[in-house]
Structures are given as C-alpha cells and as structure tokens.
Amino acid sequence: MKIWCCLCFNEEDEEDNYNRPKSMKEEDIFGNQDLPADTFENDEDPLVGTAAPLSLAAIDREHDEQLRLFEEMVRAVRVGAFASWSNTGPRTSRRSEGESSSASANLAPVLDSGAEDSRDSHHKRAKVHSDFDECHYVTLASSNTGKSIAYADYRDYDNIPGSSVRSNNGTCYDAFTFMASGEGNNFDSSCVKENEANDSDISKLEYLEVRMDLTDDLLHMVFSFLDHPNLCKAARVCRQWRAASAHEDFWRCLNFEDRNISIEQFEDMCRRYPNATGMNVSGPAIHILVMKAISSLRNLEVLSLGRGQIGDTFFHALADCSVLKRLNINDATLGNGIQEIPINHDRLCHLQLTKCRVMRISVRCPQLETMSLKRSNMAQAVLNCPLLHELDIGSCHKLPDAAIRSAATSCPQLLSLDMSNCSCVSDETLREISLSCANLSILDGSYCPNISLESVRLPVLTVLKLHSCEGITSASMAAISNSYMLEVLELDNCSLLTSVSLDLPRLQNIRLVHCRKFADLNLRAIMLSSILVSNCPALHRINITSNSLQKLALQKQDSLTSLALQCQSLLEVDLTDCESLTNSICDVFSDGGGCPMLKSLILDNCESLTSVRFISTSLVSLSLVGCRVITILELTCPNLEKVCLDGCDHLERASFCPVGLRSLNLGICPKLDVLSVEAPAMVSLELKGCGVLSEASINCPLLTSLDASFCSQLTDDCLSATTASCPLIESLILMSCPSIGSDGLCSLHWLPNLTFLDLSYTFLMNLLPVFESCSQLKVLKLQACKYLIDSSLEPLYKEGALPALQELDLSYGTLCQSAIEELLACCTHLTHVSLNGCVNMHDLNWGCNHGTALPAVRPSRENAHDASGQPNRLLQNLNCVGCPNVRKVLIPSTARCFHLLFLNLSLSANLKEVDVSCLNLCFLNLSNCSSLEILKLECPRLTSLFLQSCNIDEEAVEAAISKCSMLETLDVRFCPKVSPISMGRLRAACPSLKRIFSSLSTC
C-alpha cells in the first residue's frame, strides 16, 4: 500500500508522474486496483470527488480548496500541531466546505499574494510516496467534499535553538544539520520512519492525494510567522520545507543558552550561518565558545553571555567585533577576579554587566549610551564614555564614594543615574555630580542613608526617588524645591521626615508611605494628578492646591484633623478610617470649599463626625457608613443620587432638601425623630423600623412605594400631608403603626393609583375610608387587626366594595365563622386568601351540611360563567395554617374551585377529615395535622402532598393517592401508622410517584 502527499518531491519524479497515463496514475500510484469498479463511477476522482472533465469554474473551486487546505496546514504548523500529533497519535479533524479559521483570516493577505504568484510563475509540484509500514500519518479531511490532506506524524522535536527546552547529547546540533544539509544526509524525501507497531491500524486508511502549487516566496512568507521550535518541526515535512526553514533570514539570532553542545558542533553552526547578528551563550564552556564566535561571526551586533567564567582574552579580542552594539553579561566571573578588566570598543552603544564578579573595570567606549553595573561587586570603575546618558550602579555595595563620584562625573551627558543601595554615597558626591552633569533628569538615591541633599541643586531633575533615606528631613525640602521641573517625587519610609512644604509647578506624582513622623503636608502643584499618602500615623494637617488632581485617597490617617483643598478638577475623595476628622471637613467639600467638581465622597468610619452638613451642586455619591455618632444630617445636594447610611445608629434629625435620590432607606436609623425629604425623582422610600419618628415632611411627587412599618409614632397628620404631596403612591405599608386612625385613612383618596395596602397589627375598627377611597386596591393585608368586628368587612361581600381586590389577608383575626363563610362564598373574585390562625373558624365546608347549603355564590364582573349561569371562583391560593378549631374541610367539585392551585392546612391540630375534589389543585399541605384520620382526594393534577406527622393509616393514604394520577412528591415522615416497608404499596397505588419522604423507623 502506498500514499502520495504533494509536499515534497524532486523534478524527475514530477515529470515521471505527469507522463503517466491517467489510469496508470490511479492504479499504480494509489494502489487502488483492488477497489470495486463502482467506486469511480462516472470517472469520479475518489479523492477530490469531482466528475471529469472539469469545467473552468470547477478548476477554480479546486484551486480555492487547495489554498484553503494550505491555510489549515499553516495554522497547524503555527500552533505546533506537529508536536501535539506526535504526542497524542493520529487524530481526524473535519471542516465543512467554506469554513475558515482565525489563522486563515490573519494570513489572508499573504495567501492572496501567494495565490497570484502561483498562477503567474513557475510551479513546482512536490510529491512524497511511501509505504504505510514506513510512515505514520494524520489526516485533515473535509466532511462534505471528501478532500483531505495527509501529514506525516513525526516524533516530537523540541531541542532546537531559540526554544526554552533543554537539549542533551548534541541534539541541538543535529537539528541544524538536518535542516541545512543537502543530498548527502540520511534523510529520505519520502518521510521519516515511525514506529512500526501501528502498521495494522494504519493499513486500514484509504489513500489520499492533494496537489498544491507552492512558490518559495509564499513559503518564505508563511515561515516568517514561525518561531525556531516550529521551524524545526516544519523542516521534517519535506525537502522543500527543509530548505525554506533553513534560510538564514530566520536564524539571525543563535540562542545557545543552557545548551549542551560540543565545540565542533558550535563551530559548524557558526560556519553555516556566518551572517548571524545575535548570539546568546551560557554555561561552563562559555569562554571557549564565545572566542570561536568572535573569530567566525563578523556581523555580531548583540552578544549575551552568562553563568560562567570569561577570560581576559575575550575583552582584548572584543574590538574584533567591529559592528557590535550591545553586550550583555550576567552572573559571570570576569578575568581571574584580580586584575583590571578593560572594555574598549568604538561602536558599542549598550553595556550591561549585572551580578558580575570582578575587582576593577575600565570602560572606554566613545559611542556608549547606556551602562548597567547593577549588583556587581567591583571596587573600582573607570569610565571614559563621553556620550553616556544612562548609568545604573544600583546595589554595587563595594563601590566606594570616591569611585562613584569619579564614574559619574566623567560622563557629562548623563541623564539618568541609579545609585540605589549604594550606602557610601554622600552629599559631596551629589554636589559634584550636579556640577558635572548639568542635564541629569532622573536620580534614584533610595536606601542611601548618608544623603540629605544639603546644598545640592539639580534644577532640571524630573524624577527623584529617595526611598528609606534616613538623612532626608524637612530641611531637605529646600533643595528639592529648587528642582522646579520635578514631575515625580517618592519619599517612602523616610523615617525622620516631619513635614513637606513644596511649590513645584510641574509635579505630577508624589508618594509618602510609611513615614512615621510625618505630620504636615503643604503642597502647591498645579499639574499634580496623583498623590499617595498612606500609613503616616502622625499626619494631622494637609493642604493641597492643584488644578489637575482628580482622585485623592487618604485612608487610615488616624491623626488627620485638618484638610484644606484647592483642587478644581478633583472628582473622588476617599477618607475612610480618618477617625480624627471633625465637622469642619464639610466646609471643604461644600460649594466654595475648593472642590467645585467633586462627585464622590467617602467618609466611612470617621467616628468623630457628629453633625454633617453639605451644600453641593456637584456631589453625586456620599458614603457615611459606620459614622456611629452622627446625630444631624443635612444634605442640600440636588444632584445627589446615592447615599449610604449603614451604621448611623444615632441619627436623630435628617434633611434631604433637595436631593436627586431615586431611593432612600432610613430603616437602619432607629433613633430618627425628624425627617424632611424633598426629592423630585424619588420613587421608593423605606422608613421601616424608625420607631420614634414623629415628624416627617415628604415631598416626592414621583414616589410610588412607601414603607413605614413599625413607625409607632407616625400620626394621621403626617400621613395626610404625605399622601397629598405624593399622589402617585401605589404601595403603602403601615404595618404596626398604631397611631394611624380613621382620619389618616380618609387621606387615601389622594392616592388614585393605590394597589397595595398593609394595615396589619393596627388598632383600626372602621375600614369604610378604605372601601370608599381605594377603588383600584388589589392587595389588602389585615393581619392581627384585633379590633375589627364581624361587620367591618360587610361592604366587601354585601355591597361589592373594592371590585379589583385580588389578595386578602385576615390571618390571626377575630372574625366569626359566618363572616368568613360569607366572605369566601361571595367574593369569588379573590385569588389569594390567608386565614392563618383564625380561632373562630371551625369548619371549611363548601358543600351541603345536614341539608343546609352555604350561601349561594354571588356573581362578580370578573368571574367566568358556565352554561348554568353560576360563576366560577377565581381562588388560586388558600392558606389556613394553624387554625386550631377546624375539624373538617370539604371542597366538592360543585364548589367550582377550578382555579385553586395551592391549599395549606398545616398545623391544624384538630383537623380530622379532608375531602377535596379540585381539578387543578397541585399542592396540598396537611403536615402536623395530628388528628387527621380521613383523607379523600380527587385531584388528578396534584403533584405534591405533605402528610408529615399525621396520624393517618396506610390504607387511607393509599386510597387517597390512587386518584392522583400526576402525584410526584409524597411526604409521610413521622407518620406512626405508615411503615417504611410499605413504600412499595404506595408506589403501586400511584405509579407517577418520583419522591417519597419517609422515616427510617416508625415512632
């Protein structure tokens, strides 16, 4: 068996293939002599699936398909698919015709140009043919057209230059040899031989062919997107790819970092790529390798060395690299560690010697621009670099003050100097540097304990970092103030600094962190945009003037008592946990206080604030969370949209006039006594729990929801004024407002849109004002209204009051049995009724009792009538929880409860008999009805039945559920007469059961 892949074959093979007859190509090349004759009916190509002869349109479509498959191939190479294929074995990926990938889209311009070249230039077809027992393949196939492309599944090859994977035993050299060698190597153009253990599985695959015309230019452009590891993987595909991936354009930088490579292999690589411009070498043999590189690579521009010992001869031969521009040496020993190391080069621009071990160093590089000696332990550095503008000698602990002074002053063009952690640096050195380096703009003197900047003048300095400088005090500010071009100032951990007073017009950023004695900040910086002051426990006064500062965060400044701001652009201020701030802070953030554009103010846990008064036209958000001692709050902020008062437990007087709030929750202020709200946009106000609120003026014309629960001191006059000024209220909750009487209810006529009214736990005796004024009322809650008499609800069931009422809650009331029966019989428009805890209700009998029927059902305008003219009840939810005197519940089908869905009779201890016939009932709760003995159900749509702790026997339960054909959940836990072993009988009686909850053992 053989397979052909049009990726790599020579011109002789190509001509031989074109000269063959078609039949010979199909039979001899693809080896399909044994296929059935009907396989290629109508001369159809088994791989392409296109009937012959082809039209021009078909040829174009085939060409487009080839390009699409080539895009897929490129995408696979770019993501390292060859490595994943070799690890996971053959996989099949299918794509429908016309589908494209993201890689295809990214390469569209390249492929388009390549397609033009492939049409207009000479095409070379490459082929590979091999037996299946010699090669392992992965197939990418099109699910609709039958077109596919086969790739060799090669072994993973990660040991290549430029990758981060370590190589062993010279495999790095082998990779380069494989890519760059010609006909003389052992690589056969067919493919790479793979493990023969999978021959039996591979032989089952069909033979596939795809022809693609690839120009070298197109392949070169595609490979330009690949890194070195993927270039080496691509080189194993075919000769054409091998030659393309070995092009010197892709190997300008040779990376031998941490590579175990012999000297002979290294020399061979240098000979193969003599035009390389960059090299990275590290390891024990670094000196020998780099000397070989210098002698053979004359175009080196970047040289990186590390982790080894570099002899003196390297530095003497460095001048031979005439075009070298950058030299990086890291963690290396230079010379023998005793003698002076010279670095002389006429064109070197960047020198980096980090963590190097050397006694003395001499640098003479007239073109050098940047130099870093960071963390090197040298004792002497002599510099002759007239163009050097960036010098980093940070953490050179052995470098003495005189050596630092000599090195820096010898570079007159110096712009940036980092001498952090150089503990020997003195003010005298800084003065010499300031005189010699007139253009110095960046200075890092952090962790230099001996500098105080006394008599130091750096007029063009823009960045100054002085972290943990023990010599920096308030007297140092005089020298800093002379740097009038300063933009960044960092003074973290300056333990002796007590005050900062600066007038710097260009300052943009300042840091003062962990300055434990710092007490006073006076800063005038028009361009200041960022300030960080943190963990300065002694800070008590801040005065800032800036036109650019937009955000100010001064968190946890416990001693801060005075704050003065003149910040025209300030938008956000966070003063969280500034416990010493006084009431005067309000003047700073009010109109005229210096922050005219302030929008957000956070004063959380400022526990010294007692009276807060803000008058601001810009303030949008205010947070006073945890300000526990505030007693007075007055906000005149017409644009205020958010206020947080959590934890303001002692607030007594509050005024919001005017504010832009849409909602306000004052239920967390239990001591609130006087309230005034003027909010044109407010729609929701919650006063729940304001138990001492006695005076409230609420003027919110758009208010729709008011919750005044437990406002025990709220009077009729207050309610009348509120309803008159808030005519759009739809929901009004007056639960536990005992001071509300008939006079207050009469004011409800101002609320034509009222649909929800809660008067629970009040002392009302007369509900006529409600019946007369609230014609649109849908929900009425009257829980525990003990003073309502039996006739209080007669307008509901005798006069047709509240025709829109849908939900009525009479729980824990004192209405008699007859009043309840008439209400249920006549108010057929009710959908939700709650009678929980009604001690005067004895039975719920909606059938005939001893020949006497309940009062006739009275028609309602909303009820639906059947053919007999009798209205249907609209009741959906009936709650009779904890009614101790109910003994019997009878709801026959004649009661016309066709809409009843939910019935809850739990905790009715004396309930003995339940007989319910409701077509649509789906939930029935009889839990804790300990006296229940008789249960009759005809509820075909019941899904949940709860009988927990009921004294009912198994036979009654079995009979009851047998007529509930849709029952899914049954709870019989703690039922002493229902044995757990009888669950099978219950399931047999009701096959629809999915869940049965029962006790593991009977009580």
Coordinates of C-alpha atoms in Angstrom, one line a residue, residues 15-365:
E15 CA 7.9 14.7 -14.8
D16 CA 7.5 11.0 -14.5
N17 CA 4.2 11.4 -12.8
Y18 CA 2.9 13.9 -15.5
N19 CA 3.9 11.5 -18.3
R20 CA 1.9 8.6 -16.9
P21 CA -1.5 7.8 -18.3
K22 CA -4.4 8.6 -16.1
S23 CA -5.3 5.0 -15.5
M24 CA -1.7 4.3 -14.5
K25 CA -1.7 7.1 -12.0
E26 CA -4.8 5.9 -10.4
E27 CA -3.9 2.3 -10.2
D28 CA -0.1 2.2 -9.9
I29 CA 0.4 5.3 -7.7
F30 CA -2.6 5.0 -5.4
G31 CA -2.7 1.2 -5.4
N32 CA -6.4 1.1 -5.8
Q33 CA -6.6 -1.9 -8.2
D34 CA -8.5 -3.9 -5.7
L35 CA -11.3 -1.4 -5.2
P36 CA -14.7 -2.2 -6.6
A37 CA -15.5 -1.0 -10.1
D38 CA -18.4 1.2 -9.0
T39 CA -16.2 3.1 -6.7
F40 CA -15.2 5.5 -9.5
E41 CA -18.5 5.6 -11.3
N42 CA -18.7 8.4 -14.0
D43 CA -14.9 8.8 -13.9
E44 CA -15.1 10.4 -10.5
D45 CA -11.9 11.1 -8.6
P46 CA -12.1 9.3 -5.3
L47 CA -10.1 12.0 -3.5
V48 CA -11.5 15.2 -5.0
G49 CA -15.0 13.9 -5.8
T50 CA -15.3 16.0 -9.0
A51 CA -16.5 14.4 -12.2
A52 CA -14.2 14.6 -15.2
P53 CA -13.8 16.5 -17.4
L54 CA -13.7 19.6 -15.2
S55 CA -15.1 23.0 -16.2
L56 CA -13.3 26.2 -15.6
A57 CA -15.4 27.0 -12.6
A58 CA -14.7 23.6 -11.2
I59 CA -11.0 24.2 -11.6
D60 CA -11.2 27.5 -9.8
R61 CA -13.1 25.9 -7.0
E62 CA -10.5 23.1 -6.7
H63 CA -7.7 25.8 -6.7
D64 CA -9.5 27.7 -3.9
E65 CA -10.0 24.5 -1.9
Q66 CA -6.3 23.8 -2.2
L67 CA -5.5 27.2 -0.9
R68 CA -8.0 26.7 2.0
L69 CA -6.3 23.4 2.9
F70 CA -2.9 25.1 2.8
E71 CA -4.2 27.7 5.2
E72 CA -5.2 24.9 7.6
M73 CA -1.7 23.4 7.2
V74 CA -0.1 26.7 8.1
R75 CA -2.4 27.1 11.1
A76 CA -1.4 23.7 12.3
V77 CA 2.3 24.4 12.0
R78 CA 1.9 27.8 13.8
V79 CA 0.3 26.3 16.8
G80 CA 2.8 23.5 17.0
A81 CA 0.3 20.8 15.8
F82 CA 3.2 18.5 14.8
A83 CA 4.3 18.3 18.4
S84 CA 0.8 17.5 19.6
W85 CA 0.2 14.9 16.9
S86 CA 3.4 13.1 17.8
N87 CA 2.4 13.0 21.4
T88 CA -1.2 12.0 21.1
G89 CA -1.2 9.9 17.9
P90 CA -3.3 10.3 14.8
R91 CA -6.4 12.4 15.0
T92 CA -9.0 13.4 12.4
S93 CA -10.3 16.9 12.2
R94 CA -13.2 17.8 9.9
R95 CA -14.2 21.2 8.5
S96 CA -17.3 21.9 6.4
E97 CA -16.8 23.5 3.0
G98 CA -16.5 27.2 3.1
E99 CA -15.5 27.3 6.8
S100 CA -12.4 29.3 7.7
S101 CA -10.2 29.6 10.7
S102 CA -8.8 32.6 12.5
A103 CA -5.3 31.8 11.3
S104 CA -6.7 31.8 7.8
A105 CA -8.1 35.2 8.2
N106 CA -4.9 36.5 9.6
L107 CA -2.9 35.1 6.7
A108 CA -5.3 36.2 4.0
P109 CA -3.1 39.0 2.6
V110 CA -0.1 36.7 2.5
L111 CA -2.1 33.9 0.9
D112 CA -3.7 36.2 -1.7
S113 CA -0.3 37.4 -2.9
G114 CA 1.0 33.9 -2.9
A115 CA -2.0 32.8 -5.0
E116 CA -1.3 35.4 -7.6
D117 CA 2.4 34.3 -7.7
S118 CA 1.3 30.7 -8.0
R119 CA -0.8 31.5 -11.1
D120 CA 1.8 33.6 -12.9
S121 CA 5.1 32.0 -12.0
H122 CA 6.7 28.6 -12.5
H123 CA 5.1 26.0 -10.3
K124 CA 7.0 23.1 -8.8
R125 CA 4.9 20.1 -7.6
A126 CA 6.5 18.2 -4.8
K127 CA 5.5 14.6 -4.0
V128 CA 6.2 12.1 -1.3
H129 CA 5.4 8.5 -1.7
S130 CA 5.9 5.8 0.9
D131 CA 4.5 2.5 2.2
F132 CA 2.2 2.7 5.2
D133 CA 4.6 0.4 7.1
E134 CA 7.3 3.2 6.9
C135 CA 5.3 6.3 7.9
H136 CA 2.7 7.4 10.4
Y137 CA 0.0 9.8 9.2
V138 CA -2.5 12.3 10.5
T139 CA -5.4 13.2 8.2
L140 CA -7.3 16.5 8.0
A141 CA -10.4 15.9 5.9
S142 CA -13.3 17.9 4.6
S143 CA -16.6 16.4 5.8
N144 CA -18.6 17.2 2.7
T145 CA -16.3 17.1 -0.3
G146 CA -14.1 14.1 0.5
K147 CA -11.0 16.2 0.1
S148 CA -8.3 15.7 2.6
I149 CA -4.6 16.3 3.3
A150 CA -2.2 13.9 4.9
Y151 CA 0.6 14.9 7.1
A152 CA 3.4 12.7 8.5
D153 CA 3.1 12.3 12.2
Y154 CA 6.7 12.9 13.3
R155 CA 8.3 12.4 16.6
D156 CA 8.4 15.4 18.8
Y157 CA 11.5 17.5 18.3
D158 CA 11.9 20.2 20.8
N159 CA 15.6 20.5 21.1
I160 CA 16.2 23.4 18.8
P161 CA 17.9 26.8 19.1
G162 CA 15.7 29.6 20.3
S163 CA 13.4 27.4 22.4
S164 CA 13.3 27.2 26.1
V165 CA 13.7 23.4 26.3
R166 CA 17.0 22.0 27.3
S167 CA 18.7 19.7 24.9
N168 CA 21.1 16.8 25.6
N169 CA 23.8 14.8 23.8
G170 CA 24.1 17.2 20.9
T171 CA 20.6 17.1 19.6
C172 CA 20.6 20.9 19.0
Y173 CA 23.4 20.4 16.5
D174 CA 21.6 17.5 14.9
A175 CA 18.5 19.7 14.3
F176 CA 20.6 22.3 12.5
T177 CA 22.4 19.6 10.5
F178 CA 19.1 18.1 9.5
M179 CA 17.7 21.5 8.3
A180 CA 20.8 22.7 6.5
S181 CA 22.3 19.6 4.9
G182 CA 21.8 18.6 1.3
E183 CA 21.6 15.3 -0.6
G184 CA 24.4 13.8 1.4
N185 CA 22.5 13.3 4.6
N186 CA 20.4 10.3 5.5
F187 CA 17.1 12.0 5.2
D188 CA 14.9 10.3 2.5
S189 CA 12.4 12.5 0.7
S190 CA 9.6 10.0 1.3
C191 CA 9.2 10.7 5.0
V192 CA 10.6 9.9 8.5
K193 CA 10.3 6.4 9.6
E194 CA 8.0 5.9 12.6
N195 CA 7.3 3.1 15.0
E196 CA 6.0 0.1 13.1
A197 CA 3.8 -1.2 15.9
N198 CA 0.8 0.6 14.5
D199 CA 1.0 -0.9 11.0
S200 CA -2.2 -2.9 11.3
D201 CA -4.2 0.2 12.3
I202 CA -2.7 2.4 9.6
S203 CA -3.2 -0.1 6.8
K204 CA -7.0 0.4 7.2
L205 CA -6.8 4.0 6.0
E206 CA -7.7 4.9 2.4
Y207 CA -5.1 6.5 0.1
L208 CA -5.4 10.2 -0.2
E209 CA -3.8 12.9 -2.5
V210 CA -3.8 16.7 -2.5
R211 CA -1.9 18.7 -5.0
M212 CA -0.7 22.2 -4.2
D213 CA 1.4 24.7 -6.1
L214 CA 3.8 26.3 -3.6
T215 CA 6.3 29.0 -4.6
D216 CA 9.4 29.5 -2.5
D217 CA 8.4 33.2 -1.9
L218 CA 5.0 32.2 -0.5
L219 CA 6.6 29.5 1.8
H220 CA 9.1 32.0 2.9
M221 CA 6.4 34.5 3.9
V222 CA 4.5 31.8 5.8
F223 CA 7.5 30.6 7.7
S224 CA 8.3 34.2 8.7
F225 CA 5.5 33.8 11.3
L226 CA 7.1 30.7 12.9
D227 CA 9.5 30.6 15.9
H228 CA 12.5 28.4 16.0
P229 CA 10.9 25.3 17.5
N230 CA 8.2 25.3 14.8
L231 CA 10.7 25.9 12.1
C232 CA 12.5 22.8 13.1
K233 CA 9.2 20.8 13.1
A234 CA 8.4 22.2 9.6
A235 CA 11.8 21.1 8.4
R236 CA 10.9 17.5 8.9
V237 CA 8.0 17.6 6.4
C238 CA 9.8 17.6 3.1
R239 CA 12.9 18.8 1.3
Q240 CA 11.3 22.0 0.1
W241 CA 10.2 22.9 3.6
R242 CA 13.6 21.9 5.0
A243 CA 15.4 24.2 2.6
A244 CA 12.9 27.0 3.2
S245 CA 13.1 26.7 7.1
A246 CA 16.9 26.7 7.0
H247 CA 17.0 30.1 5.3
E248 CA 19.4 32.5 7.1
D249 CA 16.7 35.1 7.4
F250 CA 15.1 33.0 10.1
W251 CA 18.4 32.4 12.0
R252 CA 19.8 35.8 12.5
C253 CA 20.0 35.2 16.3
L254 CA 21.5 32.0 17.5
N255 CA 20.5 31.0 21.0
F256 CA 22.7 28.5 22.8
E257 CA 21.6 29.4 26.3
D258 CA 21.8 26.3 28.6
R259 CA 22.6 24.0 25.6
N260 CA 24.8 21.0 25.9
I261 CA 26.7 21.5 22.7
S262 CA 30.2 20.5 21.7
I263 CA 32.8 22.9 20.4
E264 CA 32.8 21.1 17.0
Q265 CA 29.1 21.4 16.7
F266 CA 29.2 25.1 17.7
E267 CA 31.9 25.8 15.1
D268 CA 29.8 24.1 12.5
M269 CA 26.8 26.2 13.3
C270 CA 28.8 29.4 13.1
R271 CA 30.1 28.3 9.7
R272 CA 26.6 27.6 8.4
Y273 CA 25.3 31.0 9.5
P274 CA 28.2 33.4 9.2
N275 CA 25.8 36.4 8.9
A276 CA 24.2 35.9 12.3
T277 CA 23.8 39.2 14.1
G278 CA 22.9 38.0 17.6
M279 CA 24.1 35.2 19.9
N280 CA 23.3 34.0 23.4
V281 CA 25.7 31.7 25.1
S282 CA 25.9 30.5 28.7
G283 CA 27.4 27.6 30.7
P284 CA 30.8 26.4 31.9
A285 CA 32.4 26.4 28.4
I286 CA 31.3 30.0 27.7
H287 CA 34.8 31.4 27.2
I288 CA 35.8 28.9 24.5
L289 CA 32.5 29.2 22.7
V290 CA 32.4 33.0 22.6
M291 CA 36.0 33.1 21.4
K292 CA 35.0 30.8 18.5
A293 CA 32.0 33.1 17.8
I294 CA 34.1 36.2 17.7
S295 CA 36.5 34.7 15.3
S296 CA 33.9 33.5 12.8
L297 CA 30.9 35.8 13.1
R298 CA 31.9 39.2 12.0
N299 CA 28.4 40.7 11.8
L300 CA 27.5 40.3 15.5
E301 CA 25.5 43.2 16.8
V302 CA 24.1 41.7 20.0
L303 CA 26.1 39.4 22.3
S304 CA 24.7 37.9 25.5
L305 CA 26.8 35.9 27.9
G306 CA 26.2 34.4 31.3
R307 CA 26.8 31.9 34.1
G308 CA 30.4 31.1 33.6
Q309 CA 34.0 32.5 33.6
I310 CA 35.1 34.8 30.9
G311 CA 38.9 35.2 30.5
D312 CA 40.9 38.3 29.8
T313 CA 41.5 37.4 26.2
F314 CA 37.8 37.9 25.4
F315 CA 37.9 41.5 26.3
H316 CA 41.1 42.1 24.4
A317 CA 39.5 40.4 21.3
L318 CA 36.2 42.3 21.7
A319 CA 37.4 45.0 19.3
D320 CA 37.4 42.4 16.5
C321 CA 33.6 42.5 16.6
S322 CA 33.6 45.9 14.8
V323 CA 29.8 46.2 14.4
L324 CA 28.9 45.1 18.0
K325 CA 26.4 47.4 19.5
R326 CA 25.1 45.6 22.6
L327 CA 27.0 43.5 25.1
N328 CA 25.1 41.8 28.0
I329 CA 27.0 39.7 30.6
N330 CA 25.0 38.3 33.5
D331 CA 26.2 36.3 36.6
A332 CA 29.7 35.7 35.4
T333 CA 33.3 36.0 36.6
L334 CA 35.3 38.4 34.6
G335 CA 39.0 37.5 34.3
N336 CA 40.6 35.9 37.3
G337 CA 38.9 38.3 39.7
I338 CA 42.1 40.3 40.5
Q339 CA 43.3 42.3 37.6
E340 CA 41.6 45.1 35.8
I341 CA 39.2 44.2 33.0
P342 CA 39.3 46.7 30.0
I343 CA 36.3 47.1 27.7
N344 CA 37.3 49.1 24.7
H345 CA 35.1 49.4 21.7
D346 CA 34.5 52.2 19.3
R347 CA 30.9 51.3 18.3
L348 CA 29.4 49.7 21.4
C349 CA 26.2 51.5 22.4
H350 CA 24.8 49.4 25.3
L351 CA 26.7 47.6 28.0
Q352 CA 25.2 45.5 30.8
L353 CA 27.3 43.8 33.4
T354 CA 24.9 42.5 36.1
K355 CA 25.8 40.3 39.0
C356 CA 29.4 40.1 37.8
R357 CA 32.4 39.3 39.9
V358 CA 35.4 41.5 39.1
M359 CA 37.8 43.6 41.1
R360 CA 38.2 46.6 38.7
I361 CA 36.8 47.6 35.4
S362 CA 37.8 50.2 32.8
V363 CA 35.4 51.2 30.1
R364 CA 36.4 53.2 27.1
C365 CA 33.6 53.3 24.6

